[in-house]
mmCIF file of C-alpha atoms in Angstrom:
data_model
loop_
_atom_site.group_PDB
_atom_site.id
_atom_site.type_symbol
_atom_site.label_atom_id
_atom_site.label_comp_id
_atom_site.label_asym_id
_atom_site.label_seq_id
_atom_site.Cartn_x
_atom_site.Cartn_y
_atom_site.Cartn_z
ATOM 1 C CA MET A 514 33.922 31.756 1.830
ATOM 2 C CA PRO A 515 35.039 28.076 1.900
ATOM 3 C CA LEU A 516 32.572 25.506 3.196
ATOM 4 C CA SER A 517 33.503 23.496 6.259
ATOM 5 C CA THR A 518 33.546 19.698 6.110
ATOM 6 C CA ALA A 519 31.485 17.502 8.411
ATOM 7 C CA SER A 520 33.493 15.744 11.085
ATOM 8 C CA GLU A 521 33.146 11.964 11.247
ATOM 9 C CA GLU A 522 34.297 11.972 14.860
ATOM 10 C CA SER A 523 31.545 14.343 15.967
ATOM 11 C CA SER A 524 29.067 12.214 14.025
ATOM 12 C CA VAL A 525 29.989 9.108 16.001
ATOM 13 C CA GLN A 526 29.816 10.962 19.311
ATOM 14 C CA GLN A 527 26.184 11.859 18.718
ATOM 15 C CA GLN A 528 24.913 8.516 17.445
ATOM 16 C CA ASN A 529 23.314 7.671 20.798
ATOM 17 C CA LEU A 530 20.639 10.283 20.044
ATOM 18 C CA THR A 531 18.816 7.962 17.646
ATOM 19 C CA VAL A 532 15.432 6.491 18.553
ATOM 20 C CA VAL A 533 14.409 4.268 15.647
ATOM 21 C CA SER A 534 11.593 1.890 14.862
ATOM 22 C CA ASP A 535 12.999 -0.158 11.972
ATOM 23 C CA ARG A 536 10.603 -2.620 10.441
ATOM 24 C CA GLY A 537 12.744 -3.504 7.416
ATOM 25 C CA SER A 538 15.046 -6.428 6.828
ATOM 26 C CA LEU A 539 18.439 -6.612 5.170
ATOM 27 C CA ARG A 540 17.409 -9.914 3.639
ATOM 28 C CA GLU A 541 15.095 -7.962 1.340
ATOM 29 C CA VAL A 542 18.030 -6.349 -0.492
ATOM 30 C CA LEU A 543 19.999 -9.524 -1.119
ATOM 31 C CA PRO A 544 19.486 -11.631 -4.277
ATOM 32 C CA GLN A 545 17.305 -14.642 -3.578
ATOM 33 C CA PRO A 546 17.908 -18.095 -5.095
ATOM 34 C CA GLY A 547 16.016 -18.598 -8.337
ATOM 35 C CA VAL A 548 15.274 -14.884 -8.778
ATOM 36 C CA SER A 549 16.653 -13.248 -11.905
ATOM 37 C CA CYS A 550 18.750 -10.147 -11.349
ATOM 38 C CA ASP A 551 17.137 -8.745 -14.512
ATOM 39 C CA LYS A 552 13.700 -8.669 -12.914
ATOM 40 C CA PRO A 553 12.541 -5.086 -12.266
ATOM 41 C CA LEU A 554 12.874 -4.067 -8.648
ATOM 42 C CA GLN A 555 10.357 -2.363 -6.409
ATOM 43 C CA ALA A 556 11.735 -0.496 -3.427
ATOM 44 C CA LYS A 557 10.218 1.826 -0.841
ATOM 45 C CA LEU A 558 11.698 3.831 2.003
ATOM 46 C CA ALA A 559 9.688 5.892 4.483
ATOM 47 C CA LEU A 560 11.433 8.049 7.094
ATOM 48 C CA GLU A 561 10.010 10.058 9.971
ATOM 49 C CA PHE A 562 11.891 12.637 12.012
ATOM 50 C CA ALA A 563 10.906 14.443 15.203
ATOM 51 C CA HIS A 564 12.329 17.048 17.562
ATOM 52 C CA ILE A 565 12.699 15.414 20.984
ATOM 53 C CA ASP A 566 14.522 16.811 24.020
ATOM 54 C CA GLY A 567 16.418 19.373 21.980
ATOM 55 C CA ALA A 568 17.527 16.914 19.302
ATOM 56 C CA SER A 569 16.293 16.062 15.800
ATOM 57 C CA ARG A 570 15.862 12.291 15.704
ATOM 58 C CA LEU A 571 15.023 9.623 13.174
ATOM 59 C CA VAL A 572 12.092 8.018 14.994
ATOM 60 C CA ALA A 573 10.799 5.613 12.310
ATOM 61 C CA ARG A 574 12.017 4.029 9.113
ATOM 62 C CA ASP A 575 10.197 1.486 7.016
ATOM 63 C CA HIS A 576 11.807 -0.073 3.982
ATOM 64 C CA PHE A 577 10.901 -2.639 1.386
ATOM 65 C CA GLY A 578 13.456 -3.798 -1.149
ATOM 66 C CA PRO A 579 16.834 -2.216 -1.867
ATOM 67 C CA LEU A 580 16.456 1.251 -0.322
ATOM 68 C CA LEU A 581 18.104 1.850 3.035
ATOM 69 C CA VAL A 582 19.267 4.653 5.287
ATOM 70 C CA GLN A 583 22.481 4.625 7.272
ATOM 71 C CA LYS A 584 22.555 5.302 10.965
ATOM 72 C CA PRO A 585 21.843 9.026 11.490
ATOM 73 C CA LEU A 586 24.865 11.303 11.853
ATOM 74 C CA TYR A 587 25.212 14.508 13.890
ATOM 75 C CA PRO A 588 28.210 16.465 12.573
ATOM 76 C CA GLU A 589 26.512 19.751 13.536
ATOM 77 C CA GLY A 590 25.458 18.677 17.001
ATOM 78 C CA ARG A 591 22.111 17.572 18.389
ATOM 79 C CA GLU A 592 19.851 19.936 16.470
ATOM 80 C CA VAL A 593 20.481 18.714 12.897
ATOM 81 C CA CYS A 594 20.084 15.079 11.868
ATOM 82 C CA HIS A 595 21.973 13.970 8.741
ATOM 83 C CA ALA A 596 20.649 10.898 6.909
ATOM 84 C CA VAL A 597 22.242 9.076 3.962
ATOM 85 C CA ILE A 598 19.960 7.123 1.603
ATOM 86 C CA ILE A 599 21.559 4.061 0.019
ATOM 87 C CA HIS A 600 20.403 2.119 -3.051
ATOM 88 C CA PRO A 601 22.545 -1.053 -2.870
ATOM 89 C CA PRO A 602 22.146 -2.107 -6.547
ATOM 90 C CA GLY A 603 23.999 1.072 -7.496
ATOM 91 C CA GLY A 604 21.736 1.926 -10.426
ATOM 92 C CA VAL A 605 18.212 1.776 -11.793
ATOM 93 C CA VAL A 606 17.289 -0.356 -14.802
ATOM 94 C CA GLY A 607 14.211 -0.332 -16.996
ATOM 95 C CA GLY A 608 11.031 -1.114 -15.067
ATOM 96 C CA ASP A 609 12.413 -0.426 -11.570
ATOM 97 C CA GLN A 610 10.133 1.528 -9.245
ATOM 98 C CA LEU A 611 11.498 3.541 -6.316
ATOM 99 C CA GLU A 612 9.520 5.436 -3.683
ATOM 100 C CA ILE A 613 11.083 7.644 -1.021
ATOM 101 C CA SER A 614 9.191 9.634 1.587
ATOM 102 C CA ALA A 615 10.402 11.713 4.513
ATOM 103 C CA ASN A 616 8.252 13.481 7.084
ATOM 104 C CA VAL A 617 10.034 16.076 9.224
ATOM 105 C CA GLY A 618 8.041 17.025 12.304
ATOM 106 C CA ALA A 619 7.646 20.505 13.761
ATOM 107 C CA THR A 620 10.936 22.281 14.607
ATOM 108 C CA ALA A 621 13.081 19.286 13.565
ATOM 109 C CA LYS A 622 16.116 19.946 11.351
ATOM 110 C CA VAL A 623 17.140 17.323 8.780
ATOM 111 C CA GLN A 624 19.598 16.980 5.918
ATOM 112 C CA ILE A 625 19.228 14.055 3.476
ATOM 113 C CA THR A 626 21.870 13.094 0.944
ATOM 114 C CA THR A 627 23.257 10.099 -0.982
ATOM 115 C CA PRO A 628 26.707 8.463 -0.999
ATOM 116 C CA GLY A 629 27.215 8.761 -4.747
ATOM 117 C CA ALA A 630 25.668 9.574 -8.091
ATOM 118 C CA ALA A 631 22.343 7.996 -9.047
ATOM 119 C CA LYS A 632 22.554 6.076 -12.323
ATOM 120 C CA TRP A 633 19.593 5.401 -14.621
ATOM 121 C CA TYR A 634 20.507 2.685 -17.087
ATOM 122 C CA LYS A 635 19.180 1.639 -20.498
ATOM 123 C CA ALA A 636 15.421 1.130 -20.483
ATOM 124 C CA ASN A 637 15.252 -2.284 -22.165
ATOM 125 C CA GLY A 638 11.725 -1.498 -23.281
ATOM 126 C CA HIS A 639 10.467 -0.514 -19.814
ATOM 127 C CA THR A 640 9.995 2.798 -18.003
ATOM 128 C CA SER A 641 11.658 3.368 -14.621
ATOM 129 C CA HIS A 642 9.787 5.371 -11.986
ATOM 130 C CA GLN A 643 10.857 7.340 -8.940
ATOM 131 C CA LYS A 644 8.491 9.125 -6.581
ATOM 132 C CA ILE A 645 9.827 11.380 -3.835
ATOM 133 C CA THR A 646 7.424 12.769 -1.233
ATOM 134 C CA LEU A 647 8.818 15.193 1.350
ATOM 135 C CA SER A 648 7.034 17.150 4.073
ATOM 136 C CA ALA A 649 8.138 19.556 6.804
ATOM 137 C CA GLY A 650 6.086 20.838 9.731
ATOM 138 C CA GLN A 651 5.979 24.247 11.353
ATOM 139 C CA GLY A 652 9.428 25.586 12.200
ATOM 140 C CA ALA A 653 11.136 22.585 10.597
ATOM 141 C CA ALA A 654 14.003 22.634 8.093
ATOM 142 C CA LEU A 655 14.574 20.013 5.401
ATOM 143 C CA GLU A 656 17.578 19.893 3.076
ATOM 144 C CA TRP A 657 17.386 17.467 0.167
ATOM 145 C CA VAL A 658 20.876 17.418 -1.337
ATOM 146 C CA PRO A 659 21.570 14.186 -3.233
ATOM 147 C CA GLN A 660 24.592 13.872 -5.491
ATOM 148 C CA GLU A 661 24.416 13.882 -9.299
ATOM 149 C CA THR A 662 21.848 11.986 -11.325
ATOM 150 C CA ILE A 663 23.199 10.401 -14.520
ATOM 151 C CA PHE A 664 20.834 9.350 -17.298
ATOM 152 C CA PHE A 665 22.517 6.778 -19.528
ATOM 153 C CA ASN A 666 21.695 6.816 -23.218
ATOM 154 C CA ASN A 667 18.410 4.979 -23.979
ATOM 155 C CA ALA A 668 17.113 5.454 -20.434
ATOM 156 C CA ASN A 669 13.366 5.928 -20.040
ATOM 157 C CA VAL A 670 12.631 7.647 -16.734
ATOM 158 C CA ASN A 671 9.646 9.197 -14.972
ATOM 159 C CA ILE A 672 10.422 11.206 -11.806
ATOM 160 C CA ASP A 673 7.851 12.883 -9.553
ATOM 161 C CA HIS A 674 9.144 15.076 -6.697
ATOM 162 C CA GLN A 675 6.580 16.524 -4.270
ATOM 163 C CA VAL A 676 7.306 18.801 -1.302
ATOM 164 C CA THR A 677 4.736 19.937 1.276
ATOM 165 C CA LEU A 678 5.569 22.668 3.803
ATOM 166 C CA GLU A 679 3.677 24.087 6.757
ATOM 167 C CA ASN A 680 3.745 27.728 7.798
ATOM 168 C CA ASP A 681 7.385 28.845 8.185
ATOM 169 C CA ALA A 682 9.092 25.538 7.365
ATOM 170 C CA ALA A 683 12.323 25.931 5.371
ATOM 171 C CA TYR A 684 13.308 23.776 2.411
ATOM 172 C CA VAL A 685 16.509 23.518 0.381
ATOM 173 C CA GLY A 686 16.482 21.202 -2.626
ATOM 174 C CA CYS A 687 19.339 20.549 -5.029
ATOM 175 C CA GLU A 688 19.567 18.461 -8.186
ATOM 176 C CA ILE A 689 22.339 18.001 -10.748
ATOM 177 C CA LEU A 690 21.239 16.180 -13.899
ATOM 178 C CA CYS A 691 23.695 14.726 -16.395
ATOM 179 C CA PHE A 692 22.403 13.512 -19.764
ATOM 180 C CA GLY A 693 24.746 10.798 -20.972
ATOM 181 C CA ARG A 694 28.149 9.852 -19.611
ATOM 182 C CA THR A 695 30.057 12.756 -21.069
ATOM 183 C CA ALA A 696 33.351 11.570 -19.542
ATOM 184 C CA SER A 697 33.032 8.446 -21.694
ATOM 185 C CA GLY A 698 32.005 10.388 -24.780
ATOM 186 C CA GLU A 699 28.382 9.219 -24.525
ATOM 187 C CA THR A 700 25.529 11.547 -25.439
ATOM 188 C CA PHE A 701 21.846 11.246 -24.646
ATOM 189 C CA ASN A 702 20.577 10.795 -28.176
ATOM 190 C CA SER A 703 17.868 8.230 -27.479
ATOM 191 C CA GLY A 704 15.485 7.751 -24.577
ATOM 192 C CA GLN A 705 13.183 9.944 -22.536
ATOM 193 C CA VAL A 706 13.199 11.745 -19.186
ATOM 194 C CA LYS A 707 9.998 13.095 -17.671
ATOM 195 C CA GLN A 708 10.282 15.083 -14.461
ATOM 196 C CA ARG A 709 7.813 16.994 -12.313
ATOM 197 C CA THR A 710 8.757 19.001 -9.220
ATOM 198 C CA SER A 711 6.186 20.729 -7.014
ATOM 199 C CA ILE A 712 6.350 22.619 -3.715
ATOM 200 C CA ARG A 713 3.264 23.541 -1.697
ATOM 201 C CA ARG A 714 3.088 25.705 1.404
ATOM 202 C CA ASN A 715 -0.079 25.410 3.484
ATOM 203 C CA GLY A 716 -1.790 23.842 0.497
ATOM 204 C CA THR A 717 -0.838 26.597 -1.954
ATOM 205 C CA MET A 718 1.452 25.781 -4.856
ATOM 206 C CA ILE A 719 4.565 27.979 -4.746
ATOM 207 C CA TRP A 720 6.648 26.085 -7.314
ATOM 208 C CA LEU A 721 5.796 23.804 -10.220
ATOM 209 C CA GLU A 722 8.192 22.708 -12.896
ATOM 210 C CA GLN A 723 7.768 19.860 -15.329
ATOM 211 C CA ILE A 724 9.647 18.847 -18.413
ATOM 212 C CA ARG A 725 9.751 16.039 -20.929
ATOM 213 C CA LEU A 726 12.979 15.523 -22.809
ATOM 214 C CA GLN A 727 13.575 13.035 -25.605
ATOM 215 C CA GLY A 728 16.995 12.230 -26.976
ATOM 216 C CA GLU A 729 17.887 14.360 -30.015
ATOM 217 C CA SER A 730 14.589 16.233 -29.727
ATOM 218 C CA ALA A 731 14.156 19.959 -30.332
ATOM 219 C CA ALA A 732 13.825 20.487 -26.575
ATOM 220 C CA MET A 733 17.247 18.983 -25.977
ATOM 221 C CA HIS A 734 18.786 21.515 -28.357
ATOM 222 C CA GLY A 735 16.355 24.437 -28.125
ATOM 223 C CA PRO A 736 17.029 27.650 -26.157
ATOM 224 C CA LEU A 737 13.947 27.083 -23.946
ATOM 225 C CA ALA A 738 15.388 23.853 -22.574
ATOM 226 C CA LEU A 739 18.938 22.483 -22.597
ATOM 227 C CA SER A 740 20.403 24.265 -25.640
ATOM 228 C CA GLY A 741 22.348 21.130 -26.428
ATOM 229 C CA LYS A 742 24.143 21.136 -23.063
ATOM 230 C CA PRO A 743 24.489 17.801 -21.216
ATOM 231 C CA VAL A 744 24.394 19.116 -17.624
ATOM 232 C CA CYS A 745 21.810 21.180 -15.781
ATOM 233 C CA ALA A 746 21.482 21.918 -12.081
ATOM 234 C CA THR A 747 18.930 23.648 -9.869
ATOM 235 C CA LEU A 748 18.970 24.832 -6.262
ATOM 236 C CA LEU A 749 15.620 25.761 -4.693
ATOM 237 C CA VAL A 750 15.494 27.665 -1.399
ATOM 238 C CA THR A 751 12.356 28.678 0.455
ATOM 239 C CA GLY A 752 11.623 29.701 4.019
ATOM 240 C CA LYS A 753 12.251 33.418 3.920
ATOM 241 C CA PRO A 754 13.447 35.906 1.299
ATOM 242 C CA VAL A 755 17.159 36.108 0.562
ATOM 243 C CA PRO A 756 18.537 39.676 0.819
ATOM 244 C CA GLN A 757 19.265 41.328 -2.524
ATOM 245 C CA ALA A 758 22.901 41.904 -1.565
ATOM 246 C CA LEU A 759 23.343 38.150 -1.110
ATOM 247 C CA ILE A 760 21.604 37.480 -4.425
ATOM 248 C CA ASP A 761 24.064 39.814 -6.140
ATOM 249 C CA VAL A 762 27.034 38.006 -4.570
ATOM 250 C CA ALA A 763 25.620 34.634 -5.610
ATOM 251 C CA ARG A 764 25.192 35.810 -9.192
ATOM 252 C CA GLU A 765 28.718 37.127 -9.445
ATOM 253 C CA GLU A 766 30.414 34.166 -7.804
ATOM 254 C CA SER A 767 28.339 31.558 -9.666
ATOM 255 C CA ALA A 768 29.330 33.101 -12.987
ATOM 256 C CA ASP A 769 32.993 33.143 -11.934
ATOM 257 C CA ILE A 770 32.880 29.469 -10.928
ATOM 258 C CA ALA A 771 31.146 28.377 -14.133
ATOM 259 C CA GLY A 772 33.563 30.316 -16.327
ATOM 260 C CA ASP A 773 33.461 29.052 -19.895
ATOM 261 C CA SER A 774 31.822 25.755 -18.916
ATOM 262 C CA GLY A 775 28.274 27.101 -18.868
ATOM 263 C CA GLN A 776 25.703 29.685 -17.880
ATOM 264 C CA THR A 777 24.293 30.484 -14.441
ATOM 265 C CA GLY A 778 21.358 32.432 -13.095
ATOM 266 C CA VAL A 779 19.931 33.406 -9.703
ATOM 267 C CA SER A 780 16.298 34.515 -9.369
ATOM 268 C CA GLN A 781 14.452 35.791 -6.301
ATOM 269 C CA LEU A 782 10.766 35.008 -6.790
ATOM 270 C CA LYS A 783 7.940 35.855 -4.422
ATOM 271 C CA ALA A 784 8.172 32.665 -2.373
ATOM 272 C CA ILE A 785 11.335 30.956 -3.530
ATOM 273 C CA THR A 786 14.931 31.599 -4.608
ATOM 274 C CA VAL A 787 16.252 29.649 -7.607
ATOM 275 C CA VAL A 788 19.838 29.047 -8.704
ATOM 276 C CA ARG A 789 20.526 27.506 -12.128
ATOM 277 C CA TYR A 790 23.473 26.055 -14.002
ATOM 278 C CA LEU A 791 23.425 24.910 -17.637
ATOM 279 C CA GLY A 792 26.603 23.743 -19.260
ATOM 280 C CA ASN A 793 29.110 21.027 -20.014
ATOM 281 C CA SER A 794 30.609 20.179 -16.625
ATOM 282 C CA SER A 795 29.045 18.285 -13.724
ATOM 283 C CA GLU A 796 31.990 19.362 -11.581
ATOM 284 C CA ALA A 797 31.314 23.041 -12.289
ATOM 285 C CA ALA A 798 27.619 22.461 -11.589
ATOM 286 C CA ARG A 799 28.483 20.916 -8.226
ATOM 287 C CA HIS A 800 30.705 23.859 -7.259
ATOM 288 C CA VAL A 801 28.065 26.398 -8.309
ATOM 289 C CA MET A 802 25.403 24.637 -6.239
ATOM 290 C CA LEU A 803 27.655 24.285 -3.201
ATOM 291 C CA ARG A 804 28.722 27.918 -3.342
ATOM 292 C CA ALA A 805 25.159 29.229 -3.560
ATOM 293 C CA TRP A 806 24.118 26.868 -0.783
ATOM 294 C CA GLY A 807 27.044 28.110 1.288
ATOM 295 C CA LEU A 808 25.865 31.689 0.868
ATOM 296 C CA PHE A 809 22.158 31.057 1.501
ATOM 297 C CA ARG A 810 22.184 28.470 4.285
ATOM 298 C CA PRO A 811 23.302 30.834 7.073
ATOM 299 C CA GLU A 812 20.577 33.291 6.039
ATOM 300 C CA ILE A 813 17.764 30.734 5.699
ATOM 301 C CA LEU A 814 18.700 28.221 8.389
ATOM 302 C CA GLY A 815 20.966 30.261 10.647
ATOM 303 C CA ARG A 816 23.798 27.746 10.225
ATOM 304 C CA PRO A 817 27.051 27.655 8.264
ATOM 305 C CA ALA A 818 27.004 25.331 5.267
ATOM 306 C CA ILE A 819 28.355 21.889 6.065
ATOM 307 C CA VAL A 820 29.333 19.893 3.011
ATOM 308 C CA PRO A 821 27.827 16.411 3.450
ATOM 309 C CA ARG A 822 30.654 14.020 4.347
ATOM 310 C CA MET A 823 29.565 11.701 1.526
ATOM 311 C CA TRP A 824 30.178 14.464 -1.048
ATOM 312 C CA ASN A 825 33.865 14.349 -0.109
ATOM 313 C CA THR A 826 34.401 10.599 -0.492
#
């Protein structure tokens, strides 16, 4: 089942739905005279969405530093708001600190993505931090589907990803992690990545995963972690159980897509469905994630999967 592509024309037609309180300034993201470009950056972005008059709207956005969001798009019509988060510097260097939060109000439907891969550069003796805080109210749906994350060799990164859901809120989260620039022959043989991902529903933890990987460590090469593979990807889906027949299809098709490039797995847990890829190809990882998302989205959200327009540019 091929995925349809978002229409730019329909996006423009629906732009008048936006009601935004924007208290940021573009001057904050431009280099200032006398300020070194090597100085670590601090950036924050806070978004708030609400369901108003039958439409999901971006009603508030606060930003400090180089984190922005484009004007909301509506390729699926009034009910689903698509937002694109932009980091103008194009990469994160040692010592940078990024904070992103998004609050999706009751019954609102939101998809958040990025225009390109996130790049974490050499640490230069400092640790980079990113904190993501997402929440969705009763009857809401939040899709967090950024493009790939690339950790350059010698990067030192600490990422904390927290999701809070109320009652029957649905959440889809995707991440594709690439250790080293494999296309350039670079491996991740020095540096450290610490990551923690948690999902709570009505205050109860339904998912917790944390890992600490050091270049050329046993974890990088051991069977309980990356097994020496440079690419891993995870899709998390929660809101309601996925039928077993659909799980079986996802398992079969994910394995076919991955082929000899890596391994895949699909697990239906009590409160969440998990899709995994571990292998050598970020492109294969992307196709595995998109295919599983394409299968599960109609079941969980009642909508066909729309590939974010930015993923096709």
